[in-house]
Amino acid sequence: MSAGVPIRLTVNGTAYDVTVEPRRNLADVLRGACGLTGTKLGCEHGVCGSCTVLVDGEGVRSCLMLAVQAAGRDIRTVEGLAADGRLHPFQEAMSAEHGLQCGFCTAGFVMLVVGALDADPSVARDPERLDALLSSNLCRCTGYEGIRRAVLRAYGG
Amino acid sequence: MKPAPFDYVAPAELSEAVSALAERPETSRVLAGGQSLLLLMNFRLERPTLLVDVNGVGALDTITVTGDALRVGALARHRAFETPAVAPGALGRLLSRVSPFIAHPPVRVRGTMAGSLAWAHPQSEWCATAAALDAVIELTGPSGSRAVTASDYFLGAFRTVRQPDEIVTSVELPLLPESDAVGVAFVEQHRTHLSFAQAAAVVALVLRDGAIAGARIGMTGAAVRRAREAEDWLAGREPEPAVLARAGELAAAAADPYQELHAGVEYKRHATGVVVRRALTEALRDAQDGRGRA
Ligand SMILES: Cc1cc2nc3c(=O)[nH]c(=O)nc-3n(C[C@H](O)[C@H](O)[C@H](O)COP(=O)(O)OP(=O)(O)OC[C@H]3O[C@@H](n4cnc5c(N)ncnc54)[C@H](O)[C@@H]3O)c2cc1C
Ligand code: FES
Ligand code: FES
């Protein structure tokens, strides 16, 4: 039961040919087989959001998706945001606005926000929708205000 | 924790999924959005020996209007219902008011309405909606398909008439008539955006000549997810505040809440009455706004 299955994962535009047991979640395979440890695992039941990555452009919980389900899809993780040595504008804004302290939740928040706001920046101008989005993930350090300010800074609230 | 080992198949055809499930139905699970199943497997509260992943069955990924109903395929995600355009008229308005209360955006991208009905969590918004509208649930197994109305479907918390070898293939929600004034509303009491409902009410009201011609009330609960006594009380009456309040009391009396860490049975019963009354009041306003819309 549960022998390894060869799959190809496309992460940040790079193909990774890996052999995984079906029971491995996407987060573990990104961290282990692909060596992309920016994505964090906290609760493993969909609540904390530290494992949020983009699959075909949409933010999902990578602890609640099997790696075999992500084969052939376009996966983006926090490692793929910087381009030409420059951080993504939202990463810059998180730094400028003190949107993180311990940093455990940060990759998840960054992917949550980049996924939603790159597709629809108008969320930044609607406090109710922004609240609903940011309350998807948990941060035990910042009290969320720095993260909210970073959204407004990067996406022009 | 991590899931225990299991076999995994991801067929592209419904018939293949049905045959795979038929091999050892008791220990197999259908994998839809995975937003309840995979977390239970992570904690080894579920240890299936086989997962039949239906995400590749394209035929299930549909939402269509057929006759006087909205037919929702098993792969329609919670997120699809965030816009009122998902269904004509009052049904679209209602579904778009319910969907944002289910979890949060990353869960709504994957979780499915059919999965919610299969799981039958007592606090599920879609189960309350299906109960209110008496949705028709299509179950497909080795001997074909059968259609079960919501009133026959729910047996209790996490219990339905679905057999282990059956797949929920679609959910049919009746379109709400637009000839009369129709008002819809959804009201939920929860601790945080992330929490399941402590109490929630789904209401559809039909008004004729200033009186309530018909009311449908769905609520969170285990075996009782529809407030029939309250519906009967409302039929034919004028929608006065005292009438709506009495309906709330009847719904609360009928409800079957269970004890939770942050909410006892009596609290949840009381809250159910309050959300039903509020939803009725909002539905009335929605019906009145509707006259302007028409
Ligand atoms: C953080 C978090 C918060 C949540 N909050 C809420 C909430 O507020 N309200 C709410 O209602 N839900 C909530 N959920 C659960 C979510 O809505 C799930 O999506 C839903 O309960 C199950 O749908 P699914 O498609 O994900 O099913 P899965 O997780 O894939 O399956 C759930 C169960 O149903 C069975 N199943 C699924 N689809 C079918 C089918 N088509 N035929 C037969 N059996 C099937 C599976 O075998 C399994 O036993 C939350 C989840 C998380 C992670
Ligand atoms: S680890 Fe995935 S949501 Fe917490
Ligand atoms: S920065 Fe520590 S949890 Fe968010």
Coordinates of C-alpha atoms and ligand atoms in Angstrom, one line a residue:
Chain A
M1 CA 0.0 0.0 0.0
S2 CA 1.1 3.5 -0.6
A3 CA 4.2 2.9 -2.7
G4 CA 5.9 5.9 -4.1
V5 CA 4.5 7.5 -7.3
P6 CA 6.7 9.4 -9.7
I7 CA 5.3 12.9 -10.3
R8 CA 6.5 16.2 -11.8
L9 CA 5.8 19.3 -9.7
T10 CA 6.2 22.7 -11.4
V11 CA 7.2 25.1 -8.6
N12 CA 8.1 28.7 -9.4
G13 CA 8.6 27.7 -13.0
T14 CA 11.1 24.9 -12.2
A15 CA 10.2 21.2 -12.8
Y16 CA 10.9 18.8 -9.9
D17 CA 10.7 15.1 -10.7
V18 CA 10.0 13.5 -7.4
T19 CA 8.7 10.1 -6.1
V20 CA 6.1 10.5 -3.4
E21 CA 3.8 8.4 -1.4
P22 CA 0.2 9.5 -2.0
R23 CA -0.2 10.3 1.7
R24 CA 2.4 13.1 1.5
N25 CA 0.9 16.5 1.6
L26 CA 2.1 19.2 -0.8
A27 CA 3.7 21.2 2.0
D28 CA 5.9 18.3 3.1
V29 CA 7.0 17.5 -0.4
L30 CA 7.8 21.2 -1.1
R31 CA 9.9 21.3 2.0
G32 CA 11.4 17.8 1.8
A33 CA 11.8 16.5 -1.7
C34 CA 12.0 20.0 -3.3
G35 CA 14.1 21.5 -0.6
L36 CA 11.9 24.7 -0.5
T37 CA 11.6 25.3 3.2
G38 CA 10.1 28.8 3.0
T39 CA 6.6 27.2 3.3
K40 CA 5.9 26.4 6.9
L41 CA 3.6 23.8 8.6
G42 CA 1.9 24.8 11.8
C43 CA -1.4 23.3 12.6
E44 CA -1.8 20.8 9.7
H45 CA -5.6 21.3 9.8
G46 CA -6.3 24.3 7.7
V47 CA -6.6 26.8 10.5
C48 CA -3.2 28.7 10.7
G49 CA -2.5 29.3 7.1
S50 CA 1.3 29.3 7.5
C51 CA 1.4 26.6 4.7
T52 CA -0.5 28.8 2.1
V53 CA 0.9 28.5 -1.4
L54 CA -0.6 29.4 -4.8
V55 CA -1.8 26.6 -7.0
D56 CA -2.8 27.8 -10.5
G57 CA -2.8 31.3 -9.1
E58 CA -5.1 30.6 -6.1
G59 CA -4.1 30.5 -2.4
V60 CA -4.6 27.1 -0.9
R61 CA -3.6 25.3 2.2
S62 CA -0.8 23.0 1.2
C63 CA -1.3 20.9 4.3
L64 CA -4.8 20.0 2.9
M65 CA -3.7 19.1 -0.6
L66 CA -1.9 15.9 -1.5
A67 CA 1.3 16.4 -3.5
V68 CA 0.0 13.9 -6.1
Q69 CA -3.0 16.3 -6.6
A70 CA -0.6 19.1 -7.5
A71 CA 1.2 17.3 -10.3
G72 CA 0.9 19.2 -13.5
R73 CA -0.3 22.4 -11.9
D74 CA 1.4 25.7 -11.5
I75 CA 2.7 26.0 -8.0
R76 CA 4.1 29.2 -6.5
T77 CA 5.8 29.5 -3.2
V78 CA 7.5 32.4 -1.3
E79 CA 10.8 31.5 -2.9
G80 CA 9.4 32.4 -6.3
L81 CA 8.4 36.0 -5.6
A82 CA 11.7 37.9 -5.8
A83 CA 12.8 38.7 -9.4
D84 CA 16.2 40.0 -10.5
G85 CA 17.4 40.2 -6.9
R86 CA 14.5 42.4 -5.9
L87 CA 11.8 41.3 -3.4
H88 CA 8.1 41.4 -4.5
P89 CA 6.6 44.8 -3.6
F90 CA 4.5 43.2 -0.9
Q91 CA 7.6 41.6 0.7
E92 CA 9.3 45.1 0.7
A93 CA 6.2 46.5 2.3
M94 CA 6.1 43.8 5.0
S95 CA 9.6 44.7 5.9
A96 CA 9.0 48.5 5.9
E97 CA 5.8 48.2 7.9
H98 CA 7.0 45.7 10.5
G99 CA 4.5 43.1 9.2
L100 CA 6.5 40.4 11.0
Q101 CA 8.2 39.6 14.2
C102 CA 9.1 35.9 14.6
G103 CA 8.4 35.3 10.9
F104 CA 6.7 31.9 11.2
C105 CA 3.5 33.1 9.6
T106 CA 5.1 35.4 7.1
A107 CA 5.4 33.1 4.0
G108 CA 1.8 32.1 4.4
F109 CA 0.6 35.7 4.7
V110 CA 2.7 36.8 1.8
M111 CA 1.3 34.1 -0.5
L112 CA -2.3 34.7 0.8
V113 CA -2.0 38.4 0.0
V114 CA 0.0 38.2 -3.2
G115 CA -2.4 35.6 -4.6
A116 CA -5.5 37.6 -3.8
L117 CA -4.3 41.1 -4.4
D118 CA -2.2 40.6 -7.5
A119 CA -5.5 39.3 -9.0
D120 CA -7.7 42.0 -7.6
P121 CA -6.0 45.0 -6.0
S122 CA -9.3 46.6 -5.2
V123 CA -9.5 44.4 -2.1
A124 CA -7.0 46.9 -0.5
R125 CA -9.6 49.6 -0.7
D126 CA -12.4 47.6 0.9
P127 CA -11.7 47.2 4.6
E128 CA -14.4 44.5 5.0
R129 CA -13.0 42.3 2.2
L130 CA -9.4 42.9 3.4
D131 CA -10.4 41.9 7.0
A132 CA -12.1 38.8 5.7
L133 CA -8.9 37.9 3.7
L134 CA -6.4 38.6 6.4
S135 CA -8.4 36.7 9.0
S136 CA -7.8 33.5 6.9
N137 CA -4.4 33.2 8.5
L138 CA -3.1 33.4 12.1
C139 CA -0.3 35.6 13.4
R140 CA 0.6 35.4 17.0
C141 CA 3.1 38.3 17.1
T142 CA 2.1 41.4 15.1
G143 CA -1.6 41.9 16.0
Y144 CA -2.1 42.1 12.2
E145 CA -1.9 45.9 12.0
G146 CA 1.6 45.9 10.4
I147 CA 0.4 43.3 7.9
R148 CA -2.6 45.4 7.0
R149 CA -0.5 48.5 6.6
A150 CA 1.8 46.5 4.3
V151 CA -1.1 45.6 2.1
L152 CA -2.1 49.3 1.9
R153 CA 1.5 50.3 1.2
A154 CA 2.0 47.8 -1.6
Y155 CA -1.4 47.9 -3.2
G156 CA -2.3 51.6 -2.7
G157 CA -5.3 51.4 -0.3
Chain B
M1 CA 0.7 14.3 12.4
K2 CA 0.7 12.7 8.9
P3 CA -1.9 10.4 7.4
A4 CA -1.5 6.6 7.6
P5 CA -0.8 4.9 4.3
F6 CA -3.6 4.4 1.8
D7 CA -4.1 3.4 -1.8
Y8 CA -5.0 6.2 -4.1
V9 CA -6.8 6.4 -7.4
A10 CA -7.8 9.5 -9.4
P11 CA -10.1 8.4 -12.2
A12 CA -11.3 10.7 -15.0
E13 CA -14.7 9.1 -15.4
L14 CA -17.5 8.8 -12.9
S15 CA -18.0 5.1 -13.8
E16 CA -14.4 4.3 -12.8
A17 CA -14.8 6.2 -9.5
V18 CA -18.0 4.2 -8.7
S19 CA -16.3 0.9 -9.5
A20 CA -13.2 1.8 -7.5
L21 CA -15.4 2.7 -4.5
A22 CA -17.4 -0.5 -4.8
E23 CA -14.4 -2.7 -4.2
R24 CA -14.2 -2.0 -0.4
P25 CA -16.7 0.7 0.3
E26 CA -16.5 0.5 4.1
T27 CA -12.8 1.5 4.3
S28 CA -12.7 3.7 1.2
R29 CA -13.4 7.5 1.1
V30 CA -14.2 9.8 -1.7
L31 CA -11.8 12.7 -1.8
A32 CA -13.4 16.0 -3.0
G33 CA -12.1 19.3 -1.7
G34 CA -10.2 17.5 1.1
Q35 CA -10.9 20.4 3.5
S36 CA -12.5 18.1 6.1
L37 CA -11.2 14.7 5.1
L38 CA -7.5 15.5 4.8
L39 CA -7.3 17.2 8.1
L40 CA -9.0 14.3 9.8
M41 CA -6.5 12.0 8.1
N42 CA -3.6 14.2 9.2
F43 CA -4.8 13.5 12.8
R44 CA -5.5 9.9 12.0
L45 CA -9.1 10.3 13.0
E46 CA -9.8 8.9 9.6
R47 CA -7.7 6.0 8.3
P48 CA -9.1 5.0 4.9
T49 CA -7.4 2.2 3.0
L50 CA -8.3 3.7 -0.3
L51 CA -8.9 7.3 -1.5
V52 CA -11.0 7.7 -4.6
D53 CA -10.1 11.3 -5.7
V54 CA -12.9 12.6 -7.9
N55 CA -11.2 15.9 -8.7
G56 CA -10.3 14.7 -12.1
V57 CA -13.9 13.8 -13.1
G58 CA -14.6 16.7 -15.3
A59 CA -18.3 15.8 -15.7
L60 CA -18.8 16.7 -12.0
D61 CA -17.4 20.2 -12.3
T62 CA -20.6 21.9 -13.4
I63 CA -23.2 24.4 -12.2
T64 CA -26.2 24.6 -14.5
V65 CA -29.8 25.8 -14.5
T66 CA -32.1 22.9 -15.5
G67 CA -35.8 23.6 -15.6
D68 CA -36.7 25.2 -12.3
A69 CA -33.6 24.2 -10.4
L70 CA -29.9 24.9 -10.1
R71 CA -28.0 21.7 -10.6
V72 CA -24.7 21.8 -8.7
G73 CA -22.1 19.2 -9.6
A74 CA -20.0 17.5 -7.0
L75 CA -16.9 19.5 -7.8
A76 CA -18.5 23.0 -7.5
R77 CA -16.4 24.7 -4.9
H78 CA -17.7 26.9 -2.1
R79 CA -16.1 29.9 -3.8
A80 CA -18.3 29.7 -6.9
F81 CA -21.3 30.7 -4.8
E82 CA -19.8 34.0 -3.6
T83 CA -21.4 35.9 -6.5
P84 CA -25.2 36.3 -6.9
A85 CA -24.7 35.6 -10.6
V86 CA -24.3 31.9 -9.8
A87 CA -28.1 31.5 -9.9
P88 CA -31.0 33.5 -11.2
G89 CA -32.9 35.8 -8.8
A90 CA -33.4 35.2 -5.1
L91 CA -31.5 31.8 -5.1
G92 CA -28.4 33.5 -6.3
R93 CA -28.8 36.2 -3.7
L94 CA -29.2 33.6 -1.0
L95 CA -26.2 31.4 -1.9
S96 CA -23.9 34.5 -2.2
R97 CA -24.9 35.5 1.3
V98 CA -24.2 32.0 2.7
S99 CA -20.9 31.2 1.0
P100 CA -18.7 33.9 2.7
F101 CA -19.5 32.4 6.1
I102 CA -17.9 29.0 5.2
A103 CA -14.3 29.0 6.5
H104 CA -12.1 31.5 4.7
P105 CA -10.9 32.1 1.1
P106 CA -8.2 29.4 0.8
V107 CA -10.6 26.7 2.1
R108 CA -13.4 28.0 -0.1
V109 CA -11.2 27.6 -3.2
R110 CA -11.1 23.8 -2.6
G111 CA -14.1 22.7 -0.5
T112 CA -17.3 21.6 -2.3
M113 CA -21.0 22.0 -1.6
A114 CA -21.5 18.3 -2.3
G115 CA -18.6 17.4 0.1
S116 CA -20.3 19.5 2.8
L117 CA -23.6 17.6 2.3
A118 CA -21.7 14.3 2.3
W119 CA -19.9 15.2 5.5
A120 CA -23.0 16.5 7.2
H121 CA -21.4 18.5 9.9
P122 CA -24.1 19.8 12.3
Q123 CA -22.9 23.4 11.9
S124 CA -22.6 23.3 8.1
E125 CA -24.1 26.3 6.3
W126 CA -24.7 24.3 3.1
C127 CA -26.6 21.6 5.0
A128 CA -28.9 24.2 6.6
T129 CA -29.4 25.7 3.1
A130 CA -30.2 22.3 1.5
A131 CA -32.6 21.6 4.4
A132 CA -34.4 25.0 4.0
L133 CA -34.8 24.6 0.2
D134 CA -35.4 20.8 0.4
A135 CA -32.6 20.2 -2.1
V136 CA -32.5 17.0 -4.1
I137 CA -29.3 15.1 -3.5
E138 CA -28.3 12.7 -6.2
L139 CA -26.4 9.6 -5.0
T140 CA -24.7 7.4 -7.6
G141 CA -23.6 3.8 -6.7
P142 CA -22.9 0.5 -8.5
S143 CA -26.6 0.0 -9.1
G144 CA -27.2 3.4 -10.6
S145 CA -28.4 6.8 -9.3
R146 CA -31.1 7.7 -6.8
A147 CA -32.5 11.1 -5.8
V148 CA -33.1 11.8 -2.1
T149 CA -34.7 15.0 -0.8
A150 CA -32.9 16.8 2.0
S151 CA -35.8 16.0 4.4
D152 CA -35.1 12.3 4.0
Y153 CA -31.3 12.7 3.6
F154 CA -30.1 13.9 7.0
L155 CA -30.1 11.4 9.9
G156 CA -28.0 13.1 12.5
A157 CA -24.7 14.7 13.1
F158 CA -22.3 13.4 10.4
R159 CA -25.0 10.8 9.4
T160 CA -27.0 10.6 6.2
V161 CA -28.7 8.0 4.2
R162 CA -25.8 7.8 1.8
Q163 CA -24.3 4.3 1.6
P164 CA -20.6 3.9 1.7
D165 CA -20.5 2.9 -2.0
E166 CA -22.4 5.9 -3.2
I167 CA -21.0 9.2 -4.5
V168 CA -22.9 12.5 -4.1
T169 CA -22.9 13.4 -7.8
S170 CA -25.1 16.5 -7.7
V171 CA -27.3 18.7 -5.6
E172 CA -30.4 20.3 -7.0
L173 CA -31.6 23.5 -5.4
P174 CA -35.0 24.8 -6.5
L175 CA -35.0 28.3 -8.0
L176 CA -37.2 30.6 -6.0
P177 CA -40.3 32.0 -7.7
E178 CA -40.0 35.6 -8.9
S179 CA -43.8 36.1 -9.5
D180 CA -44.5 36.9 -5.9
A181 CA -42.3 39.0 -3.6
V182 CA -39.5 36.7 -2.4
G183 CA -37.1 37.6 0.4
V184 CA -34.1 35.6 1.4
A185 CA -31.6 36.0 4.3
F186 CA -28.8 34.2 6.1
V187 CA -27.7 35.1 9.7
E188 CA -25.0 33.3 11.6
Q189 CA -23.6 33.6 15.1
H190 CA -19.9 32.6 15.3
R191 CA -17.0 33.5 17.6
T192 CA -14.5 34.5 14.9
H193 CA -14.4 34.6 11.1
L194 CA -12.5 31.3 11.4
S195 CA -15.0 29.5 13.6
F196 CA -17.9 27.2 12.7
A197 CA -21.3 28.6 13.4
Q198 CA -22.7 28.3 16.9
A199 CA -26.1 28.9 15.3
A200 CA -27.2 29.9 11.8
A201 CA -30.4 30.3 9.9
V202 CA -31.3 30.3 6.2
V203 CA -34.7 31.8 5.3
A204 CA -36.7 32.2 2.2
L205 CA -40.1 34.0 2.5
V206 CA -42.8 34.3 -0.1
L207 CA -45.2 37.3 0.4
R208 CA -48.5 37.7 -1.2
D209 CA -51.0 40.5 -0.5
G210 CA -49.0 41.6 2.5
A211 CA -49.1 38.2 4.2
I212 CA -46.6 35.4 4.4
A213 CA -47.7 32.9 1.7
G214 CA -44.9 30.5 2.6
A215 CA -41.7 30.3 4.6
R216 CA -38.7 28.0 4.5
I217 CA -36.4 27.9 7.4
G218 CA -33.1 25.9 7.6
M219 CA -30.9 25.9 10.6
T220 CA -27.8 24.3 12.0
G221 CA -28.5 21.1 13.8
A222 CA -28.0 17.3 13.7
A223 CA -31.2 15.4 12.7
V224 CA -33.3 18.6 12.8
R225 CA -32.1 21.1 10.2
R226 CA -35.5 22.5 9.2
A227 CA -37.8 24.5 11.4
R228 CA -41.2 23.1 10.2
E229 CA -43.3 24.2 13.2
A230 CA -42.1 27.8 12.7
E231 CA -42.8 27.5 8.9
D232 CA -46.4 26.3 9.7
W233 CA -46.9 29.0 12.2
L234 CA -45.9 31.7 9.7
A235 CA -48.0 30.5 6.8
G236 CA -50.9 32.9 6.1
R237 CA -49.9 35.4 8.9
E238 CA -49.0 39.0 8.6
P239 CA -45.3 39.5 9.0
E240 CA -45.5 41.5 12.3
P241 CA -42.5 41.5 14.7
A242 CA -44.3 39.4 17.3
V243 CA -45.2 36.8 14.7
L244 CA -41.5 36.6 13.6
A245 CA -40.4 36.4 17.2
R246 CA -42.8 33.5 17.9
A247 CA -41.4 31.7 14.9
G248 CA -37.9 32.1 16.4
E249 CA -39.2 30.5 19.6
L250 CA -40.7 27.6 17.8
A251 CA -37.5 27.0 15.8
A252 CA -35.5 27.1 19.0
A253 CA -37.8 24.6 20.7
A254 CA -37.4 22.2 17.7
A255 CA -33.6 22.6 17.3
D256 CA -31.3 19.8 18.5
P257 CA -28.0 21.5 19.3
Y258 CA -25.1 19.7 20.9
Q259 CA -22.7 20.7 23.7
E260 CA -19.5 22.4 22.6
L261 CA -16.6 23.8 24.5
H262 CA -17.6 27.5 24.1
A263 CA -21.4 27.0 23.8
G264 CA -23.7 24.8 25.8
V265 CA -26.9 23.3 24.5
E266 CA -29.2 26.0 26.1
Y267 CA -27.1 28.8 24.8
K268 CA -27.1 27.4 21.2
R269 CA -30.8 26.8 21.4
H270 CA -31.4 30.4 22.5
A271 CA -29.0 31.6 19.7
T272 CA -30.9 29.6 17.2
G273 CA -34.1 31.3 18.0
V274 CA -32.4 34.7 17.8
V275 CA -30.8 34.0 14.4
V276 CA -34.1 32.7 13.0
R277 CA -35.9 35.8 14.1
R278 CA -33.3 38.0 12.7
A279 CA -33.1 36.1 9.4
L280 CA -36.9 36.4 9.1
T281 CA -36.7 40.1 9.6
E282 CA -34.0 40.5 7.1
A283 CA -35.8 38.3 4.6
L284 CA -38.8 40.5 4.9
R285 CA -36.7 43.6 4.1
D286 CA -35.2 41.7 1.2
A287 CA -38.6 41.0 -0.2
Q288 CA -39.6 44.6 0.1
D289 CA -36.4 45.7 -1.6
G290 CA -37.2 43.1 -4.2
R291 CA -40.3 45.1 -5.3
G292 CA -38.0 47.9 -6.2
R293 CA -35.7 45.5 -8.0
A294 CA -38.5 44.0 -10.2
Ligands
LIG1 C1 -10.1 25.9 8.8 C2 -11.4 25.4 8.3 C3 -12.6 26.0 8.6 C4 -13.8 25.5 8.1 N1 -15.0 26.1 8.4 C5 -16.2 25.7 8.0 C6 -17.4 26.3 8.2 O1 -17.4 27.4 8.9 N2 -18.5 25.8 7.7 C7 -18.5 24.6 7.0 O2 -19.6 24.2 6.6 N3 -17.4 24.0 6.7 C8 -16.2 24.5 7.2 N4 -15.1 23.8 6.9 C9 -15.2 22.5 6.1 C10 -15.2 22.7 4.6 O3 -16.4 23.4 4.3 C11 -15.2 21.4 3.8 O4 -14.9 21.9 2.5 C12 -16.4 20.6 3.8 O5 -16.9 20.3 5.1 C13 -16.2 19.3 3.1 O6 -16.2 19.4 1.7 P1 -14.9 18.9 0.9 O7 -15.3 19.0 -0.6 O8 -13.7 19.6 1.3 O9 -14.9 17.4 1.3 P2 -13.8 16.3 1.7 O10 -13.0 16.9 2.8 O11 -13.0 15.9 0.5 O12 -14.7 15.2 2.2 C14 -15.4 15.2 3.5 C15 -16.2 13.9 3.7 O13 -17.2 13.8 2.7 C16 -17.0 12.7 1.8 N5 -17.3 13.2 0.5 C17 -16.9 14.4 0.0 N6 -17.4 14.6 -1.3 C18 -18.2 13.4 -1.5 C19 -19.0 13.0 -2.6 N7 -19.1 13.8 -3.7 N8 -19.6 11.9 -2.5 C20 -19.5 11.1 -1.4 N9 -18.7 11.4 -0.3 C21 -18.1 12.6 -0.4 C22 -15.5 12.3 2.0 O14 -15.4 10.9 1.7 C23 -15.3 12.7 3.5 O15 -15.8 11.7 4.3 C24 -13.8 24.3 7.3 C25 -12.6 23.7 7.0 C26 -11.4 24.2 7.5 C27 -10.2 23.5 7.1
FES2 S1 -0.3 24.1 8.5 FE1 -1.7 24.3 6.9 S2 -3.2 25.7 7.7 FE2 -1.9 25.4 9.4
FES3 S1 5.3 37.1 13.0 FE1 5.2 35.6 14.5 S2 3.4 34.6 14.1 FE2 3.3 36.2 12.7

